[in-house]
Structure formats: structure tokens, C-alpha cells
Coordinates of C-alpha atoms and ligand atoms in Angstrom, one line a residue:
M1104 CA -71.7 -23.0 52.2
N1105 CA -73.1 -23.0 48.5
S1106 CA -71.6 -20.8 45.9
S1107 CA -74.5 -18.3 45.8
K1108 CA -74.1 -17.7 49.5
K1109 CA -70.3 -17.2 49.0
F1110 CA -71.0 -14.8 46.2
S1111 CA -73.5 -12.7 48.3
R1112 CA -71.1 -12.6 51.1
R1113 CA -68.2 -11.3 48.9
A1114 CA -70.7 -8.7 47.4
F1115 CA -71.7 -7.7 50.8
I1116 CA -67.9 -7.2 51.8
R1117 CA -67.5 -5.2 48.6
T1118 CA -70.3 -3.0 49.2
G1119 CA -69.3 -2.5 52.8
A1120 CA -65.7 -1.4 51.5
L1121 CA -67.2 0.8 49.2
G1122 CA -69.5 2.3 51.7
V1123 CA -66.4 3.0 54.0
G1124 CA -64.6 4.5 51.0
A1125 CA -67.5 6.9 50.3
L1126 CA -67.3 8.2 54.0
S1127 CA -65.2 11.3 54.8
L1128 CA -61.6 10.5 56.3
G1129 CA -62.7 12.2 59.6
S1130 CA -65.9 10.1 60.1
T1131 CA -64.1 6.9 59.2
L1132 CA -61.3 7.6 61.7
S1133 CA -63.8 8.2 64.4
A1134 CA -65.7 5.1 63.5
L1135 CA -62.5 3.2 63.8
A1136 CA -61.7 4.6 67.1
A1137 CA -65.2 3.9 68.4
C1138 CA -64.5 0.2 67.3
S1139 CA -61.2 0.1 69.2
A1140 CA -62.7 1.5 72.3
Q1141 CA -65.3 -1.4 72.5
P1142 CA -64.5 -3.3 75.8
Q1143 CA -62.7 -6.5 75.2
K1144 CA -63.9 -9.7 76.5
K1145 CA -63.5 -9.7 80.5
L1146 CA -61.4 -12.2 81.9
G1147 CA -62.9 -14.9 84.4
I1148 CA -61.6 -15.0 87.8
A1149 CA -62.1 -17.9 90.3
L1150 CA -61.9 -17.0 94.0
V1151 CA -60.4 -19.8 96.2
G1152 CA -61.5 -19.5 99.8
L1153 CA -64.8 -17.5 100.4
G1154 CA -64.0 -16.0 103.7
G1155 CA -64.2 -12.3 104.9
Y1156 CA -61.9 -10.8 102.4
A1157 CA -63.3 -12.7 99.3
G1158 CA -66.9 -12.0 100.4
G1159 CA -66.7 -8.6 101.9
Q1160 CA -64.3 -6.9 99.4
L1161 CA -63.3 -9.0 96.2
A1162 CA -66.5 -10.3 95.0
P1163 CA -68.3 -6.9 95.3
A1164 CA -65.2 -5.1 93.5
L1165 CA -65.6 -7.7 90.8
Q1166 CA -69.1 -6.6 90.1
Q1167 CA -67.7 -3.2 89.1
A1168 CA -64.6 -4.4 87.4
Q1169 CA -64.3 -3.6 83.6
Y1170 CA -61.5 -6.2 82.4
C1171 CA -62.5 -9.1 84.8
Y1172 CA -65.6 -10.8 86.3
L1173 CA -66.3 -13.4 88.9
A1174 CA -66.5 -16.5 86.9
G1175 CA -65.8 -19.2 89.5
I1176 CA -65.6 -20.2 93.1
V1177 CA -63.5 -22.8 95.0
T1178 CA -64.8 -23.6 98.4
G1179 CA -64.8 -26.5 101.0
T1180 CA -68.3 -25.5 102.3
P1181 CA -71.2 -26.8 100.1
S1182 CA -73.7 -24.3 101.5
K1183 CA -71.5 -21.4 100.5
A1184 CA -71.3 -22.8 97.0
V1185 CA -75.2 -22.6 96.8
E1186 CA -75.3 -19.1 98.4
W1187 CA -72.5 -17.6 96.1
S1188 CA -73.8 -19.3 93.0
K1189 CA -77.4 -17.7 93.5
K1190 CA -75.9 -14.2 94.7
Y1191 CA -73.5 -14.0 91.8
N1192 CA -74.9 -16.0 89.2
I1193 CA -72.1 -18.5 89.0
S1194 CA -72.8 -21.6 86.8
Q1195 CA -72.4 -25.0 88.4
K1196 CA -69.6 -26.0 85.9
N1197 CA -67.5 -23.2 87.4
I1198 CA -67.7 -24.4 91.1
Y1199 CA -64.9 -26.4 92.6
N1200 CA -63.8 -27.9 96.0
Y1201 CA -60.4 -28.1 97.3
Q1202 CA -60.1 -31.7 96.0
N1203 CA -61.3 -31.4 92.4
F1204 CA -59.7 -28.0 92.1
D1205 CA -57.0 -29.3 89.6
E1206 CA -59.9 -30.0 87.0
I1207 CA -60.1 -26.3 86.6
K1208 CA -57.3 -26.7 84.0
N1209 CA -60.2 -27.9 81.6
N1210 CA -62.4 -24.9 82.2
P1211 CA -61.9 -22.1 79.6
D1212 CA -64.1 -19.9 81.6
I1213 CA -61.4 -19.4 84.2
D1214 CA -58.3 -17.3 83.4
I1215 CA -57.2 -16.1 86.6
V1216 CA -57.2 -18.0 90.0
Y1217 CA -57.3 -15.7 93.1
V1218 CA -56.0 -17.5 96.2
V1219 CA -57.8 -15.8 99.4
L1220 CA -57.0 -18.7 102.0
P1221 CA -55.0 -18.8 105.2
V1222 CA -51.4 -18.1 104.7
A1223 CA -50.2 -21.6 105.1
L1224 CA -52.4 -22.7 102.0
H1225 CA -51.1 -19.9 99.7
K1226 CA -48.2 -21.8 98.3
E1227 CA -50.1 -25.1 97.5
F1228 CA -53.0 -23.4 95.8
T1229 CA -50.8 -21.0 93.8
I1230 CA -48.7 -23.9 92.4
R1231 CA -51.7 -26.1 91.7
A1232 CA -53.3 -23.1 89.9
A1233 CA -50.2 -22.4 87.8
Q1234 CA -50.0 -26.1 86.9
A1235 CA -53.6 -26.1 85.8
G1236 CA -52.6 -23.4 83.4
K1237 CA -54.1 -20.5 85.1
H1238 CA -52.7 -17.0 85.9
V1239 CA -52.6 -16.3 89.7
I1240 CA -53.2 -13.7 92.2
C1241 CA -52.2 -14.6 95.7
E1242 CA -53.1 -12.7 98.8
K1243 CA -50.6 -11.2 101.3
P1244 CA -48.6 -12.3 103.1
M1245 CA -47.4 -14.4 100.0
A1246 CA -46.4 -17.5 102.1
L1247 CA -45.0 -18.6 105.4
N1248 CA -41.5 -17.7 104.4
A1249 CA -39.3 -16.5 101.7
R1250 CA -38.2 -20.0 100.7
D1251 CA -41.8 -20.8 100.0
C1252 CA -42.2 -17.6 98.1
E1253 CA -39.3 -18.8 95.8
E1254 CA -40.9 -22.1 95.1
M1255 CA -44.2 -20.2 94.0
I1256 CA -42.3 -17.9 91.8
A1257 CA -40.4 -20.8 90.1
A1258 CA -43.6 -22.9 89.7
C1259 CA -45.4 -20.0 87.9
K1260 CA -42.3 -19.3 85.7
K1261 CA -42.0 -23.0 84.7
A1262 CA -45.8 -23.1 83.9
N1263 CA -45.4 -19.8 82.1
R1264 CA -48.2 -18.1 84.0
M1265 CA -48.1 -14.8 85.6
L1266 CA -48.1 -14.3 89.4
S1267 CA -49.3 -11.2 91.4
I1268 CA -49.7 -10.5 95.0
G1269 CA -52.9 -8.6 96.4
Y1270 CA -51.0 -5.4 97.1
R1271 CA -54.0 -3.1 96.4
L1272 CA -52.1 0.0 97.8
H1273 CA -49.9 0.1 94.6
F1274 CA -53.1 1.3 92.9
E1275 CA -54.3 3.6 95.5
P1276 CA -53.7 7.3 94.7
H1277 CA -52.5 8.8 98.1
N1278 CA -50.0 5.8 98.4
M1279 CA -49.0 6.2 94.8
E1280 CA -48.2 9.9 95.5
V1281 CA -45.9 9.1 98.5
M1282 CA -44.2 6.8 96.2
R1283 CA -43.6 9.6 93.7
L1284 CA -42.7 12.0 96.6
G1285 CA -40.0 9.7 98.2
Q1286 CA -38.8 7.9 95.1
Q1287 CA -38.4 11.0 93.0
K1288 CA -37.0 12.9 96.1
V1289 CA -39.6 15.8 95.3
L1290 CA -38.8 17.2 99.0
G1291 CA -35.2 16.0 98.9
K1292 CA -33.8 12.8 100.1
I1293 CA -35.8 11.0 102.9
T1294 CA -34.1 11.6 106.2
S1295 CA -36.3 9.6 108.6
M1296 CA -39.4 7.6 108.5
D1297 CA -41.8 5.7 110.6
N1298 CA -44.7 3.5 109.6
G1299 CA -47.2 1.6 111.8
N1300 CA -50.1 -0.8 111.3
G1301 CA -52.2 -2.8 113.6
F1302 CA -55.7 -3.5 115.1
K1303 CA -57.1 -4.7 118.3
Y1304 CA -57.9 -8.3 117.8
G1305 CA -61.2 -9.0 119.2
G1306 CA -62.3 -11.9 117.1
D1307 CA -62.5 -15.7 117.6
P1308 CA -59.7 -16.9 119.9
N1309 CA -59.5 -20.1 117.7
A1310 CA -59.2 -18.4 114.4
W1311 CA -56.5 -19.4 111.9
R1312 CA -55.0 -15.9 112.5
L1313 CA -53.7 -16.9 115.9
K1314 CA -52.4 -20.4 114.9
K1315 CA -48.8 -20.3 114.0
A1316 CA -49.1 -23.2 111.7
L1317 CA -51.7 -21.6 109.4
A1318 CA -50.7 -17.9 109.8
G1319 CA -47.0 -18.2 110.1
G1320 CA -47.0 -15.3 112.6
G1321 CA -49.3 -12.7 114.1
G1322 CA -49.6 -9.0 113.8
L1323 CA -46.3 -8.6 111.9
M1324 CA -47.3 -11.1 109.1
D1325 CA -50.8 -9.7 108.7
M1326 CA -50.5 -6.0 109.3
G1327 CA -46.8 -5.3 109.6
I1328 CA -46.3 -6.2 106.0
Y1329 CA -48.1 -2.9 105.0
A1330 CA -45.7 -0.9 107.1
I1331 CA -42.7 -2.7 105.7
Q1332 CA -44.1 -2.1 102.2
G1333 CA -44.7 1.5 103.0
A1334 CA -41.0 1.9 103.9
R1335 CA -40.0 0.2 100.8
Y1336 CA -42.2 1.9 98.4
T1337 CA -41.6 5.3 99.8
T1338 CA -37.9 5.1 99.8
G1339 CA -37.7 3.1 96.6
M1340 CA -34.9 1.1 98.2
E1341 CA -34.5 -2.4 99.6
P1342 CA -33.4 -2.5 103.4
L1343 CA -30.1 -4.4 103.9
K1344 CA -30.5 -5.1 107.7
V1345 CA -33.2 -5.1 110.5
R1346 CA -33.4 -5.4 114.2
A1347 CA -36.5 -6.0 116.2
R1348 CA -38.1 -6.5 119.7
Q1349 CA -41.6 -7.5 120.6
E1350 CA -44.2 -7.0 123.4
K1351 CA -46.9 -9.4 124.7
T1352 CA -49.6 -8.0 127.0
N1353 CA -51.9 -11.0 126.4
P1354 CA -49.8 -14.2 126.2
E1355 CA -52.8 -16.4 126.6
L1356 CA -54.5 -15.0 123.4
F1357 CA -51.3 -14.7 121.5
K1358 CA -49.5 -17.8 122.9
E1359 CA -48.6 -19.0 119.3
V1360 CA -48.1 -15.7 117.4
D1361 CA -46.6 -12.2 117.9
E1362 CA -48.8 -9.4 119.3
T1363 CA -47.0 -6.2 118.9
V1364 CA -43.5 -5.9 117.2
F1365 CA -41.2 -2.9 116.7
W1366 CA -38.2 -2.8 114.2
E1367 CA -35.7 -0.6 112.6
L1368 CA -34.7 -1.1 108.9
Q1369 CA -31.1 -0.1 107.7
F1370 CA -31.3 1.0 104.0
P1371 CA -28.3 1.7 101.6
G1372 CA -26.7 5.1 102.3
G1373 CA -27.4 4.8 106.0
L1374 CA -31.0 5.7 106.3
V1375 CA -32.8 3.8 109.3
T1376 CA -36.5 3.8 109.4
T1377 CA -38.7 2.6 112.3
G1378 CA -41.9 0.5 112.1
K1379 CA -44.2 -1.4 114.2
S1380 CA -47.1 -3.7 113.9
S1381 CA -49.8 -5.1 116.3
Y1382 CA -52.8 -7.3 117.1
N1383 CA -53.4 -5.0 120.1
N1384 CA -53.2 -1.5 119.0
N1385 CA -55.1 0.5 116.4
W1386 CA -52.5 2.0 114.2
G1387 CA -52.3 2.8 110.3
Y1388 CA -49.9 5.6 109.4
L1389 CA -46.9 6.3 107.3
R1390 CA -44.7 9.4 108.2
A1391 CA -41.7 10.6 106.1
K1392 CA -39.2 13.5 106.8
A1393 CA -37.1 14.7 103.9
E1394 CA -34.5 17.2 103.4
R1395 CA -36.9 20.2 102.5
G1396 CA -40.1 19.0 104.2
S1397 CA -42.3 16.1 105.3
F1398 CA -45.3 14.1 104.2
E1399 CA -47.7 11.6 106.0
L1400 CA -50.7 9.4 105.4
E1401 CA -53.2 8.6 108.2
P1402 CA -55.2 6.3 107.7
A1403 CA -52.6 4.9 105.4
Y1404 CA -53.5 1.4 104.6
G1405 CA -57.4 0.8 104.8
Y1406 CA -59.7 0.0 101.9
G1407 CA -61.0 3.6 102.0
G1408 CA -60.8 6.9 103.7
I1409 CA -57.0 7.3 103.0
A1410 CA -55.9 10.8 104.2
G1411 CA -52.7 12.7 104.2
K1412 CA -50.7 15.9 104.0
R1413 CA -47.3 17.2 103.2
S1414 CA -45.5 20.1 105.0
D1415 CA -46.4 22.5 102.2
G1416 CA -50.0 21.5 101.7
P1417 CA -52.8 18.8 101.8
L1418 CA -52.7 15.6 99.8
L1419 CA -56.0 15.7 97.9
F1420 CA -56.7 12.5 95.8
P1421 CA -59.9 10.6 95.1
Q1422 CA -60.9 7.5 97.1
I1423 CA -61.1 4.6 94.8
N1424 CA -62.1 0.9 94.9
Q1425 CA -58.7 -0.4 95.5
Q1426 CA -59.6 -4.1 94.8
Q1427 CA -61.3 -3.2 91.5
A1428 CA -58.2 -1.2 90.4
Q1429 CA -55.8 -4.0 91.4
M1430 CA -57.7 -6.8 89.6
D1431 CA -58.6 -4.7 86.5
D1432 CA -54.8 -3.9 86.3
F1433 CA -53.8 -7.6 86.4
A1434 CA -56.5 -8.5 83.9
Q1435 CA -55.0 -6.0 81.6
C1436 CA -51.5 -7.3 82.2
V1437 CA -52.6 -10.7 81.3
M1438 CA -54.6 -9.5 78.3
N1439 CA -51.6 -7.5 77.0
N1440 CA -48.9 -9.8 78.2
K1441 CA -47.3 -7.1 80.2
P1442 CA -45.6 -7.3 83.6
T1443 CA -47.6 -6.5 86.7
R1444 CA -46.3 -3.8 89.1
V1445 CA -47.0 -6.2 92.0
P1446 CA -45.3 -9.5 91.0
G1447 CA -44.4 -12.6 93.1
E1448 CA -41.0 -11.1 93.6
E1449 CA -42.5 -8.1 95.5
G1450 CA -44.1 -10.5 98.0
L1451 CA -40.8 -12.4 98.3
K1452 CA -38.9 -9.1 99.2
D1453 CA -41.4 -8.5 101.9
M1454 CA -41.1 -12.1 103.3
R1455 CA -37.4 -11.7 103.4
V1456 CA -37.6 -8.8 105.7
I1457 CA -40.2 -10.6 107.8
D1458 CA -38.0 -13.7 108.1
A1459 CA -35.1 -11.5 109.2
I1460 CA -37.5 -9.8 111.8
Y1461 CA -38.3 -13.1 113.2
R1462 CA -34.6 -14.1 113.3
S1463 CA -33.8 -10.9 115.2
L1464 CA -36.6 -11.6 117.8
D1465 CA -35.1 -15.1 118.2
N1466 CA -31.6 -13.6 118.6
S1467 CA -32.3 -11.0 121.4
G1468 CA -32.7 -8.1 118.9
N1469 CA -29.5 -8.5 117.0
W1470 CA -29.2 -6.8 113.5
E1471 CA -29.9 -9.4 111.0
T1472 CA -29.0 -9.3 107.4
I1473 CA -32.0 -9.4 105.1
G1474 CA -32.2 -12.1 102.2
Ligands
NAD624 P1 -61.1 -15.6 106.5 O1 -60.8 -16.6 107.8 O2 -62.2 -14.6 106.6 O3 -61.3 -16.7 105.4 C1 -60.5 -17.7 105.1 C2 -61.2 -18.7 104.2 O4 -60.4 -19.8 104.0 C3 -62.6 -19.2 104.9 O5 -63.6 -19.2 103.8 C4 -62.2 -20.6 105.2 O6 -63.3 -21.5 105.2 C5 -61.2 -21.0 104.2 N1 -60.3 -22.1 104.7 C6 -60.0 -23.1 103.9 N2 -59.1 -24.0 104.5 C7 -59.0 -23.4 105.8 C8 -58.3 -23.9 106.9 N3 -57.5 -25.0 106.9 N4 -58.3 -23.1 108.0 C9 -59.2 -22.1 108.0 N5 -59.8 -21.6 107.0 C10 -59.6 -22.3 105.9 O7 -59.9 -14.9 106.3 P2 -59.6 -13.6 105.2 O8 -59.6 -12.4 106.1 O9 -60.5 -13.6 104.2 O10 -58.1 -13.7 104.8 C11 -57.8 -14.6 103.8 C12 -56.4 -14.2 103.1 O11 -56.8 -12.8 102.6 C13 -55.5 -13.9 104.1 O12 -54.1 -14.2 103.4 C14 -55.3 -12.5 104.5 O13 -54.1 -11.9 104.9 C15 -55.7 -11.9 103.1 N6 -56.4 -10.7 103.3 C16 -56.0 -9.5 102.6 C17 -56.5 -8.4 102.7 C18 -56.0 -7.2 101.9 O14 -56.5 -6.0 102.1 N7 -55.2 -7.4 100.9 C19 -57.4 -8.2 103.7 C20 -58.0 -9.2 104.4 C21 -57.4 -10.4 104.3

């Protein structure tokens, strides 16, 4: 830069400063406020695994997000890469497959990797993403077992990257209200609770969800995790013991994984809650009784249409795009270096309960200690 340009730039800055000085204090403050309200740069998310949830929910939610956007994809299917790059305007340099995925470390467009694969692959891709220097969101259930969850948490800590689990209901207003009602004892202490979640599986009999090696389990891993979460976030306590039993009406279809599981969770102070999960029943509720009333949600755990009531009135809250809220929150956590409300530790706590339920099923329904 030559000296005349330097001079004119300095002159401009001075004139600008004088200009600001000439403004009234009120208008200066409002101009500054408008500046700080400017949206920050959005963080880039790469989705790993372009199946039903990534395509049906996460990609559309990312079109509405304020703090993050769909910057990249990781897929084993070349035709999906073509289709997604056209549909979402994803540049070729941000498209990876499972083999070259580690090269994502050299890509500054990608800040966050979101693992949306079958459960057995969550651990590998979470660890590879963290080692590539990316923050990670991993879908539920976090991994095949609690030990794998611990390894994932340790790997992200070691790489100094944040890890979050795709627990969208922590951002859903009705579920946030039952957290408040239960944890703050608004209607007194909870005296009993029952949670159920499941659906009638009518899909491909060869899908990964029915293979133990890929899914880790059946209805309990996939759907029961919401009912377990419901008990944990409503009471605000961690269960100490669990016992469980199961039913199988279609042993042919569910030969490798559980169909319907019933459990009781024992909490500190003596509260025992009941829960159930299924791949053969349409359930989706959360019900709590407290000392001075009761409250419930049904449907409790879906993407939308959440409804509920308390004994003294309705629960009226807006329906929101849960996935957008969840991803925007994590992006803000990354931007501001703040902890997420749904860290890997939250996924680990659920997997400790699930591991103990499977131990109880293997031990003729004995009470098993959790953790
Ligand atoms: P899906 O079967 O629709 O998609 C899985 C994707 O993984 C597919 O694109 C498939 O090609 C790919 N894949 C890569 N390797 C594979 C392998 N070895 N076997 C099978 N598929 C392989 O599954 P989904 O419903 O999108 O579920 C993915 C994850 O998201 C699961 O962990 C599931 O629990 C979770 N999920 C979460 C929610 C939620 O509300 N948070 C909802 C649905 C699914």
C-alpha cells in the first residue's frame, strides 16, 4: 500500500469517528446494538449417513437453522452424493465417503460432524471426526454399550472437541415443561411415573435395526431410550437399580433383538418408576403423579404434535422444529465455547441403564445395579 492510500484510509477512519461523535448518544447506541444483532457466520455441518433421519428431518431442519448450515455430506452411495449435492447445493470438495472421511480434517468449511449411522458405527465415526478436529453430534442411542460411550467421550476430550447426543426433546417446550414440573417439584415430589415408547415395526425384515451386531438391540435401544430419558429428566435423578422382563410375539422377525421390554427403575429416596418399549406396539407417553397433582404428555416423544395436560389445566406450548433448535443450540455452544445441555455423558447415562436392563433380562429379571 503506498503512503497516499495509507493517508486517505486514516483520514476516512478519522472522519468516520468524527461522524459517530456528531451523532446523539441514543442513535449511537442503537446503531451499535444493530451491529451486534448481525447474524454471526453460520457453522458448517457435515451429515454422515444419508438415511431416513438425515434426509427426512436433519437436512430440512438445517435449511431453517440460524447458526449452522448443511455444508457437507459423507456417504457410501455415489448416487446419493449426486442427488444431495444438487438438492442442497453442496460443493464437490465437501463430499466424502467412509474411506476418505478422515481428509475432512483439512476442510475449514466443516465445523461439526453429525453421525447419523446405524448404532454400531457411531463410535468409529465419532472418534474419527474428533481426531479430524471436528466437533461432533452423535445420534441416539450413543453406542452399543456404556463402555463404548466412555471411549467416545475420552476421545473427544483428548481431541479437545465438543460431543453432543441428538436428544432433540431437551429443546422441545412440552418436554422442557415436564422437566420443570418434576425437577422443581411444582406439584410436590413425584410419587409414581410410567413411560412408554414404541411402534409397530412394519419395515424391511433384513434392515440393520433388526440385526444385533448393527443395532445392539431392538425396541429398547431405539425407542425405550426415550422412555428412560423421560424418567431421568422428569425426576432429575439417576436411577440406582433396574429389573426387566420381555415378551416376544414374533420370534421369527425379532430373532436377534428384543421386541417388547418392561422395566422398573429404582431411584434414590425409594421412588420406583415403570417403563416399556416395543417394536410391536404404538406407544408414546409420559405420565407422572406427584404429591399435589399429576401431569402427562401423549404423544410425548415424536417430532411434532406433542400434547399434554396437568391435573390443574392444559399444557399449552408451541410446536417447534426440534432438530433445528437442537442443532442451532449446539452451534451456539461451539461458537461461544459453552457446554451443551446434551453432552456425551447424557448418552452414557442412558446406556448404563440399558446395559443393566439387558443384564436383568439375561438374569431372569433380577434387580441389577446401574453403572
Ligand atoms: P436409516 O437406515 O434410514 O439410515 C442409515 C444410513 O446409514 C443409510 O444411509 C445407510 O446407507 C447408512 N449405512 C452406512 N453403513 C451402513 C451399514 N453397514 N448398514 C446399514 N446402513 C449403513 O436409519 P435412520 O433411521 O436414519 O437412523 C440412523 C441413526 O439415527 C440411528 O442411530 C437412529 O437411532 C437415529 N435416529 C434418531 C432419530 C431421532 O429422533 N433422534 C430418529 C430416527 C433415527
